[in-house]
mmCIF file of C-alpha atoms in Angstrom:
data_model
loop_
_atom_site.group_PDB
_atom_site.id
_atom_site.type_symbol
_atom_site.label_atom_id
_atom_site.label_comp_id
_atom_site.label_asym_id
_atom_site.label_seq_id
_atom_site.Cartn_x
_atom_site.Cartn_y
_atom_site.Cartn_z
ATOM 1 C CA UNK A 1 28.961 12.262 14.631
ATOM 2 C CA UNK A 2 26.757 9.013 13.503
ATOM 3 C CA UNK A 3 27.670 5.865 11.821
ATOM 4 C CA UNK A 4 24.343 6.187 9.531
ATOM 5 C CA UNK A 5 21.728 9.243 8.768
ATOM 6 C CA UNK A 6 18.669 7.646 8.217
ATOM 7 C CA UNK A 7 16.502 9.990 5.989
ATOM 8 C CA UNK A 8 12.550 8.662 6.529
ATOM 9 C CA UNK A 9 11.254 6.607 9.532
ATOM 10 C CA UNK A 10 8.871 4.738 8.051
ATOM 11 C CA UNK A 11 8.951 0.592 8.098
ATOM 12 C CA UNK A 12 12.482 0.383 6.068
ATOM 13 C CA UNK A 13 14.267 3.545 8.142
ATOM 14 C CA UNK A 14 13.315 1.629 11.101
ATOM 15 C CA UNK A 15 14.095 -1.830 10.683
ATOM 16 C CA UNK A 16 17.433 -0.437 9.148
ATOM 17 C CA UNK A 17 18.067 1.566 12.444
ATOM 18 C CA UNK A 18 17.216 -1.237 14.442
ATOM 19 C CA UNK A 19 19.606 -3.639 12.913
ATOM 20 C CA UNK A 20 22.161 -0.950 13.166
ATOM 21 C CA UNK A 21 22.028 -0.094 16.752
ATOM 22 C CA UNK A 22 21.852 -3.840 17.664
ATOM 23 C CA UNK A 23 25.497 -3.846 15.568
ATOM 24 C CA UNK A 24 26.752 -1.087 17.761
ATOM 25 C CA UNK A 25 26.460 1.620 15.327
ATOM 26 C CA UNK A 26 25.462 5.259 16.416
ATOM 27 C CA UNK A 27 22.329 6.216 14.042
ATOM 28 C CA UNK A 28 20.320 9.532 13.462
ATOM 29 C CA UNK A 29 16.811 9.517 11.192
ATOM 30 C CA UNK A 30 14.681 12.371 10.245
ATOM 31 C CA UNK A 31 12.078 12.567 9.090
ATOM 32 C CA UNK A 32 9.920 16.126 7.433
ATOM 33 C CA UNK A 33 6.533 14.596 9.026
ATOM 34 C CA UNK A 34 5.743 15.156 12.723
ATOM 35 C CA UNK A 35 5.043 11.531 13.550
ATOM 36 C CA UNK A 36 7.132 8.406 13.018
ATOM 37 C CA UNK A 37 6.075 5.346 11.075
ATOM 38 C CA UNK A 38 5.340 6.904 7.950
ATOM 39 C CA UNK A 39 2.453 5.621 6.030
ATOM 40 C CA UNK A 40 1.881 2.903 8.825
ATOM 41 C CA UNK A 41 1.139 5.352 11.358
ATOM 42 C CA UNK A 42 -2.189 5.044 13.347
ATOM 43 C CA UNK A 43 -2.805 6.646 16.607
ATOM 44 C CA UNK A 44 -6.024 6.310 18.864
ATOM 45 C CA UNK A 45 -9.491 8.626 18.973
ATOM 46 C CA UNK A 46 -12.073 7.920 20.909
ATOM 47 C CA UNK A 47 -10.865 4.549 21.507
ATOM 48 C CA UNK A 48 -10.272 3.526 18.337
ATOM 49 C CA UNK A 49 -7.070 2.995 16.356
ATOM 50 C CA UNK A 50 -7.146 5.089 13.082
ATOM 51 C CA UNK A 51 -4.846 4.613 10.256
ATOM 52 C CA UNK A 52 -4.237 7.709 8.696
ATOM 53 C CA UNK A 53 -2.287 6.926 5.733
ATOM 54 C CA UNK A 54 -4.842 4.514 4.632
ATOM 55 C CA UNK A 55 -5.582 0.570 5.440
ATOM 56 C CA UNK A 56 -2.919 -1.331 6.177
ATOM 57 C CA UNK A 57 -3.161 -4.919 6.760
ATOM 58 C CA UNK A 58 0.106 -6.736 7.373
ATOM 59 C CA UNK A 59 0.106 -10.306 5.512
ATOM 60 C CA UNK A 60 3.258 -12.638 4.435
ATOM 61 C CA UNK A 61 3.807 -16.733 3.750
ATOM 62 C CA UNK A 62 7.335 -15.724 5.185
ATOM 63 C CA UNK A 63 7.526 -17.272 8.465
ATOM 64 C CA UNK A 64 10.668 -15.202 9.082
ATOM 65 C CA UNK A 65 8.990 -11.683 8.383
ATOM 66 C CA UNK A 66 6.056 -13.039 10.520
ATOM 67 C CA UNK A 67 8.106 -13.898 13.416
ATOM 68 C CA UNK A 68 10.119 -10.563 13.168
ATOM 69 C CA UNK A 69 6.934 -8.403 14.221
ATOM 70 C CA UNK A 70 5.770 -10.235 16.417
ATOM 71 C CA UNK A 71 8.462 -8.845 18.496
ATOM 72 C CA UNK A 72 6.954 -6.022 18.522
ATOM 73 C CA UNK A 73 3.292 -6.332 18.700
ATOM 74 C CA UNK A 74 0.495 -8.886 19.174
ATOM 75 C CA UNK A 75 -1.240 -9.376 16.297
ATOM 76 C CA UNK A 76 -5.274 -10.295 16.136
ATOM 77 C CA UNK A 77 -6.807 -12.071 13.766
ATOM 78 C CA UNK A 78 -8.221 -9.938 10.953
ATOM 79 C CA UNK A 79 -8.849 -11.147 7.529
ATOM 80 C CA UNK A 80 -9.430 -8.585 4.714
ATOM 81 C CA UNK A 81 -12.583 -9.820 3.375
ATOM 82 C CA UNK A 82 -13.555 -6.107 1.404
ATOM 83 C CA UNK A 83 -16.583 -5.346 -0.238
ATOM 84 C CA UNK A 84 -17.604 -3.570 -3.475
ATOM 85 C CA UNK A 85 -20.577 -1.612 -3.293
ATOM 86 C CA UNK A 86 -21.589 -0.643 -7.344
ATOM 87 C CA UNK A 87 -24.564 1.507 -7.516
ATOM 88 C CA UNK A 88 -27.093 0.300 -5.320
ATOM 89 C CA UNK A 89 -25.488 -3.303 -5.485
ATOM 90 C CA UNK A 90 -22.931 -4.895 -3.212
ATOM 91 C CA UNK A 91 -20.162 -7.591 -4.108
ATOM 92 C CA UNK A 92 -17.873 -10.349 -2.539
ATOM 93 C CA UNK A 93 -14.032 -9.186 -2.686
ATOM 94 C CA UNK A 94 -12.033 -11.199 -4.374
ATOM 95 C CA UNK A 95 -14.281 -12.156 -7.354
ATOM 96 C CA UNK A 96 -15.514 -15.503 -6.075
ATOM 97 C CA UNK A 97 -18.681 -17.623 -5.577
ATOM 98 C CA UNK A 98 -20.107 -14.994 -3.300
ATOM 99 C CA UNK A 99 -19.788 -12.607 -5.758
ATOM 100 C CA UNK A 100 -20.752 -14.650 -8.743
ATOM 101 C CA UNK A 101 -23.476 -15.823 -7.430
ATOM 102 C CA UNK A 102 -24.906 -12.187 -6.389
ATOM 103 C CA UNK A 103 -24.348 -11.080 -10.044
ATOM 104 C CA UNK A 104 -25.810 -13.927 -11.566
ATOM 105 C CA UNK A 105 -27.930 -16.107 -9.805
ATOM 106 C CA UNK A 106 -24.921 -19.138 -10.642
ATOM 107 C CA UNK A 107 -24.467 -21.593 -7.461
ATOM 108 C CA UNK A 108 -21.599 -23.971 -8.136
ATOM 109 C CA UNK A 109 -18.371 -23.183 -9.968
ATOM 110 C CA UNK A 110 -19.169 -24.924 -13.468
ATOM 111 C CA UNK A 111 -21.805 -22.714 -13.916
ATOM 112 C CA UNK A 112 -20.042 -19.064 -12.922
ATOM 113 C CA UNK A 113 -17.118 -20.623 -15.180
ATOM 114 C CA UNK A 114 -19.120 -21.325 -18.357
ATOM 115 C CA UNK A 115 -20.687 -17.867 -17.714
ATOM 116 C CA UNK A 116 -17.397 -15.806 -17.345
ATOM 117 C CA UNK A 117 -16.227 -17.885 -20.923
ATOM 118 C CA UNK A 118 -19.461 -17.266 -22.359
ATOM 119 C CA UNK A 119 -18.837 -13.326 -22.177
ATOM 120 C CA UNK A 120 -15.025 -13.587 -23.100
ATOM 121 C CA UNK A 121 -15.918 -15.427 -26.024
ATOM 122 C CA UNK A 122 -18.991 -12.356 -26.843
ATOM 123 C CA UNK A 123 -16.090 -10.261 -25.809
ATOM 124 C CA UNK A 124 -13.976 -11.638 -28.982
ATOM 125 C CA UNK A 125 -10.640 -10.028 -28.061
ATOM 126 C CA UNK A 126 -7.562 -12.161 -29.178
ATOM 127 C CA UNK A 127 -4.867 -9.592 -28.653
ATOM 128 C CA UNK A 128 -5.771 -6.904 -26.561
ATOM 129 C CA UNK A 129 -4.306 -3.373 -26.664
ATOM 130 C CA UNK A 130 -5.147 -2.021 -23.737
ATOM 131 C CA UNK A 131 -6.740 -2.217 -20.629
ATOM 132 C CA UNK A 132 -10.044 -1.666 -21.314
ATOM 133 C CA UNK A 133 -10.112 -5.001 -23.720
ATOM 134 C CA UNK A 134 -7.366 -7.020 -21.433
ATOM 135 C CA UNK A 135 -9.924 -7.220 -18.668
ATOM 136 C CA UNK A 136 -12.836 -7.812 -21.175
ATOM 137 C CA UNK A 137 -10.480 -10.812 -22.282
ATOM 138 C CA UNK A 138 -9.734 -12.166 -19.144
ATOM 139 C CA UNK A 139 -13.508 -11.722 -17.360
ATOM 140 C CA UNK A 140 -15.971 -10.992 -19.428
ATOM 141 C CA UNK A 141 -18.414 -7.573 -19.651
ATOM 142 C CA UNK A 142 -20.436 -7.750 -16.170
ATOM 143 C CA UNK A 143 -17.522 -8.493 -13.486
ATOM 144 C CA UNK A 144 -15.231 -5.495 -15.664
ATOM 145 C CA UNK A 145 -17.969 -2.821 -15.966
ATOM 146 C CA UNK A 146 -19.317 -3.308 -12.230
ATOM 147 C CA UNK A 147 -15.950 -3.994 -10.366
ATOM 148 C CA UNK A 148 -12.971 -3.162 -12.167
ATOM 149 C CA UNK A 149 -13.930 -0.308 -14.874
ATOM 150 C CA UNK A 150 -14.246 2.713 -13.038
ATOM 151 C CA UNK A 151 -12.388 1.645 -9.700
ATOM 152 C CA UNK A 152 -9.105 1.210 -12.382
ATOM 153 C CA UNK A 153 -9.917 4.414 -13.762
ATOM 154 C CA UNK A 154 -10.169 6.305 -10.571
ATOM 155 C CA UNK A 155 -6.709 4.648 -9.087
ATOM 156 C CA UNK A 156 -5.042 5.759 -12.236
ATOM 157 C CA UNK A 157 -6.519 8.950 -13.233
ATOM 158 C CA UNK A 158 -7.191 7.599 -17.692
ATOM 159 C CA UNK A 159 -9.923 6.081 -19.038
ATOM 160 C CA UNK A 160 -9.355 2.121 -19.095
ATOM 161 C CA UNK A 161 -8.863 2.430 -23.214
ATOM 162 C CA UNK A 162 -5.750 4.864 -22.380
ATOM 163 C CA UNK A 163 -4.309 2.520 -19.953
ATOM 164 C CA UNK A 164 -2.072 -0.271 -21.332
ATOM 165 C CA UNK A 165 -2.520 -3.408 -21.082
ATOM 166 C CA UNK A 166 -0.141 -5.255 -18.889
ATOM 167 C CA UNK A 167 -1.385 -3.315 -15.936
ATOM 168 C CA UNK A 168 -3.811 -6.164 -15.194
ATOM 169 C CA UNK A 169 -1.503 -9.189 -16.358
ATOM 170 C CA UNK A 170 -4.386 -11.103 -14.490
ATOM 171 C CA UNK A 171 -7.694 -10.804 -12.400
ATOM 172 C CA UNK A 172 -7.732 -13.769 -10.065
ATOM 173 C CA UNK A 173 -10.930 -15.387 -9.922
ATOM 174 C CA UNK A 174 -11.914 -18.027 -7.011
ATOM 175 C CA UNK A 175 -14.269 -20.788 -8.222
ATOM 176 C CA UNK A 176 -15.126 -21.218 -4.004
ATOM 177 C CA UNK A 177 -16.683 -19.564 -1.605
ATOM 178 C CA UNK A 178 -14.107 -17.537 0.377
ATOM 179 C CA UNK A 179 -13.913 -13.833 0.676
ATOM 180 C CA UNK A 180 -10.217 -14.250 2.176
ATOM 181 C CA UNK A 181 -8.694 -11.347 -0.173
ATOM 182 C CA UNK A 182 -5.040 -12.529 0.804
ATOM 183 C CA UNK A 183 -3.635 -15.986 -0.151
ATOM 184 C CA UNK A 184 -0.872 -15.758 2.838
ATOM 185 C CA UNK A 185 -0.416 -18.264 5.460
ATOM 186 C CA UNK A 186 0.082 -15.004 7.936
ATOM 187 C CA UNK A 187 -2.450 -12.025 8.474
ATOM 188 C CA UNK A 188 -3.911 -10.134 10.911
ATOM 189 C CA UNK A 189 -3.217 -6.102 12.600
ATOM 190 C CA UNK A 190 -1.547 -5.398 15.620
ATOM 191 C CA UNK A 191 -3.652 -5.000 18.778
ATOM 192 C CA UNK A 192 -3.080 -1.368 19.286
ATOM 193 C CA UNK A 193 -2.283 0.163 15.944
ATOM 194 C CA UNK A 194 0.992 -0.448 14.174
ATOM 195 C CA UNK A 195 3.023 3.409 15.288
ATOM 196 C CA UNK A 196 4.067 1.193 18.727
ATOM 197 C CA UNK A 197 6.070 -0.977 16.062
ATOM 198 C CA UNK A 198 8.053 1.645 14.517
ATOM 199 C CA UNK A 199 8.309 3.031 18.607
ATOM 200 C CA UNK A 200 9.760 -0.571 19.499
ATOM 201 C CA UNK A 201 12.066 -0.682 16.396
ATOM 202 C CA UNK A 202 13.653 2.538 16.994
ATOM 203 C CA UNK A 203 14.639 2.148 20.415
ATOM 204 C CA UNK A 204 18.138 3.363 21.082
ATOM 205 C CA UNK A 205 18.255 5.811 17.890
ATOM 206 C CA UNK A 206 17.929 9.420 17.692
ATOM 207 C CA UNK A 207 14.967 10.968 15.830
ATOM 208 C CA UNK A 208 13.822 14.611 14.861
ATOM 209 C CA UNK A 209 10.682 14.988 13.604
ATOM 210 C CA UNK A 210 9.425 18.254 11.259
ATOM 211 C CA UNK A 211 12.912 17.905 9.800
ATOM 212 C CA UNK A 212 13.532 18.250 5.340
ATOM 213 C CA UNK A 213 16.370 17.110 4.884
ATOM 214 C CA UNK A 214 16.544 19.290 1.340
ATOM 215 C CA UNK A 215 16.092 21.994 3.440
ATOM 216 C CA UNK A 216 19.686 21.797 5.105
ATOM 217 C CA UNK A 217 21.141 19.351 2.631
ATOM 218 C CA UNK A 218 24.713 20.081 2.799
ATOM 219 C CA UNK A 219 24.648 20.361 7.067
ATOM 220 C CA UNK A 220 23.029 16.736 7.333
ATOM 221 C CA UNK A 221 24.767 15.125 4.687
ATOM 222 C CA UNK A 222 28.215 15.937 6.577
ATOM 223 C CA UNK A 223 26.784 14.549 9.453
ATOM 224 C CA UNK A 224 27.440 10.672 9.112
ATOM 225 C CA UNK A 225 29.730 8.187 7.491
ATOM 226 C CA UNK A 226 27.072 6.504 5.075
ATOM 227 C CA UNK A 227 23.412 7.782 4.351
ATOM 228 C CA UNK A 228 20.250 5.929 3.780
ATOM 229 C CA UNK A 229 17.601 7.771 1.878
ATOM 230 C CA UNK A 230 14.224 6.317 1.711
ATOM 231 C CA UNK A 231 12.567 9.582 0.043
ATOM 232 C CA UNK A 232 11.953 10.018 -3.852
ATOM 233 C CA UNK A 233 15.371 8.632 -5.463
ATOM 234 C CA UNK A 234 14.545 11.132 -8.177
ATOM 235 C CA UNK A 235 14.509 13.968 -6.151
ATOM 236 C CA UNK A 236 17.692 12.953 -4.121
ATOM 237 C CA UNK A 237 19.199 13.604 -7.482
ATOM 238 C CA UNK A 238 17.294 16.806 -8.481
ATOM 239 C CA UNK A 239 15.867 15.334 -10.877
ATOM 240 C CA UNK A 240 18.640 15.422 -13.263
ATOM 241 C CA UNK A 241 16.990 12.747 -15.638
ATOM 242 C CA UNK A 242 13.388 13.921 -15.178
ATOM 243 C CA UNK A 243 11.015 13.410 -12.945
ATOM 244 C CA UNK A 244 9.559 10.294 -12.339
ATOM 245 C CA UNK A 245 5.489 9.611 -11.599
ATOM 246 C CA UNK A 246 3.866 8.772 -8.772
ATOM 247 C CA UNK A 247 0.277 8.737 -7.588
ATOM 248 C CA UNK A 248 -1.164 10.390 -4.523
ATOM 249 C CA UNK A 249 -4.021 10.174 -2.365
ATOM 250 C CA UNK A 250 -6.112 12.104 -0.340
ATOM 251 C CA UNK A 251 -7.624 11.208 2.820
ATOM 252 C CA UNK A 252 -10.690 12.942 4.510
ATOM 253 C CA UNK A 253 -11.649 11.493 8.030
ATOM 254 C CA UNK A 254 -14.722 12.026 9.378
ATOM 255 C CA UNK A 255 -15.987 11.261 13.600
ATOM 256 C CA UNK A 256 -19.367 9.654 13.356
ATOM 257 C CA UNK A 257 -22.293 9.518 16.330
ATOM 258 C CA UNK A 258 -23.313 5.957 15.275
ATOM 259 C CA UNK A 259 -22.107 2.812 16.313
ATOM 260 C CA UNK A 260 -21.563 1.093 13.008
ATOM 261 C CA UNK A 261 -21.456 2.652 9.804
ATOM 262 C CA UNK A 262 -20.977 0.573 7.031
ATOM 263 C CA UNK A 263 -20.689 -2.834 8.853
ATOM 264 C CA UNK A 264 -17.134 -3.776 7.305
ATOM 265 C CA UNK A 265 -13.643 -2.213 7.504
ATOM 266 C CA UNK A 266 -13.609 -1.216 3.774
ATOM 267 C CA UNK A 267 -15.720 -0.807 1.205
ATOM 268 C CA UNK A 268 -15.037 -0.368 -2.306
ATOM 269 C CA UNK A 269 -16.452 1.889 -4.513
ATOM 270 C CA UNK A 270 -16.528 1.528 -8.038
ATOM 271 C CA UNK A 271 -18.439 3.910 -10.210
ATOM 272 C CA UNK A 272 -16.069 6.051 -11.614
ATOM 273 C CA UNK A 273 -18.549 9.202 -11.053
ATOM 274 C CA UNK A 274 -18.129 8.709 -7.147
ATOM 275 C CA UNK A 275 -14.703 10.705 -6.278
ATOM 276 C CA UNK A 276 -13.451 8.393 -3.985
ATOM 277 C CA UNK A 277 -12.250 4.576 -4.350
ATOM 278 C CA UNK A 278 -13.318 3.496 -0.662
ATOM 279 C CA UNK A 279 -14.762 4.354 2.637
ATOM 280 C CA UNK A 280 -12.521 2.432 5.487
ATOM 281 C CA UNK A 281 -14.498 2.539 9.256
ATOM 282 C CA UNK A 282 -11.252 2.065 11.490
ATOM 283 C CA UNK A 283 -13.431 0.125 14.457
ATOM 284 C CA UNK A 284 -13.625 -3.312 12.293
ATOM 285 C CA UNK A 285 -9.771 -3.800 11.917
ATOM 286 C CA UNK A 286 -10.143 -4.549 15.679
ATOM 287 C CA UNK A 287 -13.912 -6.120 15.700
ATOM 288 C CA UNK A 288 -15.142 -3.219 17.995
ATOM 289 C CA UNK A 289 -18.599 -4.647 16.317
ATOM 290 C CA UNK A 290 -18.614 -8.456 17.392
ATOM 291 C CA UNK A 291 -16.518 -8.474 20.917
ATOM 292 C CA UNK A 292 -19.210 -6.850 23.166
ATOM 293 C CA UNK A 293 -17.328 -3.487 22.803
ATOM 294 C CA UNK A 294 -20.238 -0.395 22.660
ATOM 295 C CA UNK A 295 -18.851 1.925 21.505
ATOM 296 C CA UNK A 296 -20.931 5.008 20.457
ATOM 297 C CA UNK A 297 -18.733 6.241 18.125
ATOM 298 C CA UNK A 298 -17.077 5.542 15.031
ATOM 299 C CA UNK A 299 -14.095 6.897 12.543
ATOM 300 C CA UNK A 300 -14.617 6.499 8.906
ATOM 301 C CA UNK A 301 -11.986 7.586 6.375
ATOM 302 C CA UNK A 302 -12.595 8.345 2.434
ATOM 303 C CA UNK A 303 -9.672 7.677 0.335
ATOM 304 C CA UNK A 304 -9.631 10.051 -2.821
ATOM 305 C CA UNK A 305 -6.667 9.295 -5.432
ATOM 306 C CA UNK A 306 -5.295 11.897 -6.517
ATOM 307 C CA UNK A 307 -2.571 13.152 -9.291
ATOM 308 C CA UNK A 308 0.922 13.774 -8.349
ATOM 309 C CA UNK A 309 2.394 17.140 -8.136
ATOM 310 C CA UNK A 310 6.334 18.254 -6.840
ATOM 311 C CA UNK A 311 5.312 19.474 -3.132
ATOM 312 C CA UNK A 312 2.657 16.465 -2.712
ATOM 313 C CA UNK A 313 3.162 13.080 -0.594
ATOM 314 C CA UNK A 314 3.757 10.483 -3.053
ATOM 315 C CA UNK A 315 2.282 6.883 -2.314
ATOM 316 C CA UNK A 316 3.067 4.684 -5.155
ATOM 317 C CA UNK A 317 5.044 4.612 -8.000
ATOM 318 C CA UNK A 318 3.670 4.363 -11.407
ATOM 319 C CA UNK A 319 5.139 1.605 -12.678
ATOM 320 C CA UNK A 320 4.638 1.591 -16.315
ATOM 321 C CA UNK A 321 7.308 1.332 -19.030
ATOM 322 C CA UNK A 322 7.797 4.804 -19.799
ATOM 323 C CA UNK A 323 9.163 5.469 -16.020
ATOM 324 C CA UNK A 324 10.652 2.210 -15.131
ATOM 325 C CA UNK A 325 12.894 3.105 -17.990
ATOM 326 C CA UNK A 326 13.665 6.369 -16.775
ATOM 327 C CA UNK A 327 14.157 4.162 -12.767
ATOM 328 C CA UNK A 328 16.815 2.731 -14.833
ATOM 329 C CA UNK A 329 18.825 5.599 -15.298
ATOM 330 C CA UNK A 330 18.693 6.543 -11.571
ATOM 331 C CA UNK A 331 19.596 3.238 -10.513
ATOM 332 C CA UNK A 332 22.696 2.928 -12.170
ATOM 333 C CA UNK A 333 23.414 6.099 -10.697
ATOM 334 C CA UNK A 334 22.743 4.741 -7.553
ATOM 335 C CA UNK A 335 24.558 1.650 -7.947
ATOM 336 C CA UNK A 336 27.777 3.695 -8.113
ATOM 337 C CA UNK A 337 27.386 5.564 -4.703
ATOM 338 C CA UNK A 338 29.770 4.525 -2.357
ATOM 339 C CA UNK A 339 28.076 6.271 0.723
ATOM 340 C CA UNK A 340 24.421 6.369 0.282
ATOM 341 C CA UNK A 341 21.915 3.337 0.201
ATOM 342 C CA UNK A 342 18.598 4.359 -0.999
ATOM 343 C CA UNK A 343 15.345 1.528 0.259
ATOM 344 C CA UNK A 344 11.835 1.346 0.588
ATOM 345 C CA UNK A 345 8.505 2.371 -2.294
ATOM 346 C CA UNK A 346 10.207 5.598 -2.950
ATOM 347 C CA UNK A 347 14.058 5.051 -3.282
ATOM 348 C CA UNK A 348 13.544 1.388 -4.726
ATOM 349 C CA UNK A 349 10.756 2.448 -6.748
ATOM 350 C CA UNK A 350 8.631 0.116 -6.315
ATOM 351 C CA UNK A 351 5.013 -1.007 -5.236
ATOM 352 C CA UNK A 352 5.965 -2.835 -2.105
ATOM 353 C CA UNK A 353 3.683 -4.086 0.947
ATOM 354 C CA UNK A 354 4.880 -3.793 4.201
ATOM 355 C CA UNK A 355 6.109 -7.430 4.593
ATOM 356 C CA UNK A 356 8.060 -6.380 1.256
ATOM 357 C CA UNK A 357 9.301 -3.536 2.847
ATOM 358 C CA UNK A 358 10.685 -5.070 6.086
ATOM 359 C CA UNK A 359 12.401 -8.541 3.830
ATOM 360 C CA UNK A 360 14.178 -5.934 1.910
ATOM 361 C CA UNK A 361 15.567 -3.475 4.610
ATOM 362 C CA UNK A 362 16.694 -6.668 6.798
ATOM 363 C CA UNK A 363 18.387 -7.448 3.529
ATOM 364 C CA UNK A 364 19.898 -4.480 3.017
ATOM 365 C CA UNK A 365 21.289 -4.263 6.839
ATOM 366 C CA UNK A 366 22.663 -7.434 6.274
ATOM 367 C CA UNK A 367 24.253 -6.773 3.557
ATOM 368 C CA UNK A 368 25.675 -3.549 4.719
ATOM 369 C CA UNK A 369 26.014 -4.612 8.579
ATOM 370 C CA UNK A 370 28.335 -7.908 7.845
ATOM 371 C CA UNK A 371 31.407 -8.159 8.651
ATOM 372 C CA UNK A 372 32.867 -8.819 5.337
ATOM 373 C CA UNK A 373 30.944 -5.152 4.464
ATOM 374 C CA UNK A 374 32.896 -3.353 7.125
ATOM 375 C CA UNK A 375 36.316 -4.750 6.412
#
């Protein structure tokens, strides 16, 4: 009945679709959630575009991906510029002269330098064996134990010394004054909310919603010529080889009668004894604050991290060495279908943002789409 079944229609599911149908191909997607978009998906209350599934700031240097969505949106001009707030002190995001300064009372970039060296060399750690004493080595004591100790921890669900070390290969550190968090040329969020993308994208395709595709495997698997699964890979394969890890989050939204809450889209929170890693207020991402706008209500959102469990939504992979080597095992299994094409963070496994996301599946269609594929 359809050239492809499209299992997930999230930001690869879609792009995938839409390259399809613009090749003439006849495409169905599912998806088990009653909304498209998948973690992207924001709809409005009270005027104000929430993001459910967390903050999501789209940012590339790839003038190519940048040009793609702005098919399908206009974009404003938001720069993530997040805040840490540790104890009754709050930070700069990324660590840089704002931040250094605050913490130490330094004003130009020799002296937050010679201060940063001055407590790697207290520090005294030549070969570090875990995470815990690879930050110490690559910041010093008061940046680590204020803003990346117990945030880590949280994310992660271990203590820092139980974490290894090439989890933080680096901490970049800005010797200027700029709270730009991204280095990209391109960055901002679509006017709107970003559901209206996947909406535009999958124009011309057929969708159910509230559909598991485990549920009625064998029925939806007979129902196209080539499948592309963007679910858990390890799951597609019942976990023949084990199960693979993932971390989770939980997200509990809250309808405010003030203004302005917190002043800033997100806010950080890094003592490990608070639950949750930050507070986002959904009216910033679209300056609801500076543009005249009164609006007497707001929509915060605190993001709790939580352990994966079979029957939870997985967000992220854990990349560590213990299940990329297990990834491997899939993969090749993978590499040998000739009808299915697994993408995105679940079925690549892999930490990807959404530019990331949307290179790959274009990839992928193109790949698959070409003529020299068909023939």
């Amino acid at each position: 009945m359809y050239d492809y079944l499209i299992v997930g229609a999230g930001l690869f599911g879609a792009v995938f679709a839409r390259e399809a149908v613009k090749k003439g191909k006849k495409v169905l997607v599912i998806d088990k959630r009653p909304h498209i978009a998948g973690n992207i998906y924001t709809e409005e209350e009270d005027g104000i575009q929430v993001h459910r599934y967390g903050a999501h700031i789209f940012h590339t240097s790839d003038r190519r991906i940048w040009e793609y969505v702005q098919q399908f949106a206009e974009f404003n001009r938001y720069t993530n510029s997040p805040v840490a707030r540790y104890k009754d002190e709050v930070y700069n995001l990324p660590f840089n002269m704002n931040t250094f300064s605050k913490m130490w009372g330094v004003f130009t970039p020799k002296e937050a330098q010679e201060k940063i060296q001055e407590q790697i060399r207290e520090a005294g750690i030549t070969e570090p064996k875990n995470l815990h004493e690879q930050a110490l080595s690559l910041v010093g004591r008061d940046i680590y134990e204020k803003l990346v100790k117990g945030y880590t921890e949280k994310q992660w669900g271990k203590r820092a010394d139980e974490l290894p070390a090439f989890i933080i290969r680096r901490l970049p550190v800005r010797m200027t004054y700029d709270n730009n968090y991204f280095n990209d040329t391109y960055q901002g969020i679509p006017i709107g909310g970003y559901t209206q993308i996947v909406e535009k994208m999958l124009e011309g395709t057929e969708v159910r919603l509230n559909t598991d595709f485990f549920a009625e495997r064998e029925k939806y698997e007979g129902l196209a010529d080539k499948i592309v699964f963007t679910g858990m890979i390890d799951e597609y394969y019942n976990y023949c080889y084990g199960e693979l890890e993932y971390r989770s989050l939980r997200f509990e939204t809250e309808r405010l009668e003030e203004e302005n809450y917190q002043g800033n889209a997100v806010v950080n929170y890094t003592e490990y004894e608070i639950p949750y890693t930050r507070i986002i207020e959904h009216k910033h991402f679209e300056f609801q604050c500076q543009n005249g706008t009164k609006n007497p209500v707001t929509i915060i959102t605190r993001e709790y991290p939580a352990a994966w469990k079979k029957g939870d939504e997985p967000y992220y992979p854990m990349n560590d060495e213990k299940n990329n080597t297990l990834y491997q095992k899939y993969q090749e299994k993978a590499a040998a279908e000739k009808r299915v094409i697994f993408g995105g963070r679940l079925g690549m496994y892999r930490y990807y943002d959404m530019h990331q996301v949307i290179a790959a599946a274009l990839q992928t269609a193109q790949k698959e789409l070409s003529p020299a594929a068909e023939s």
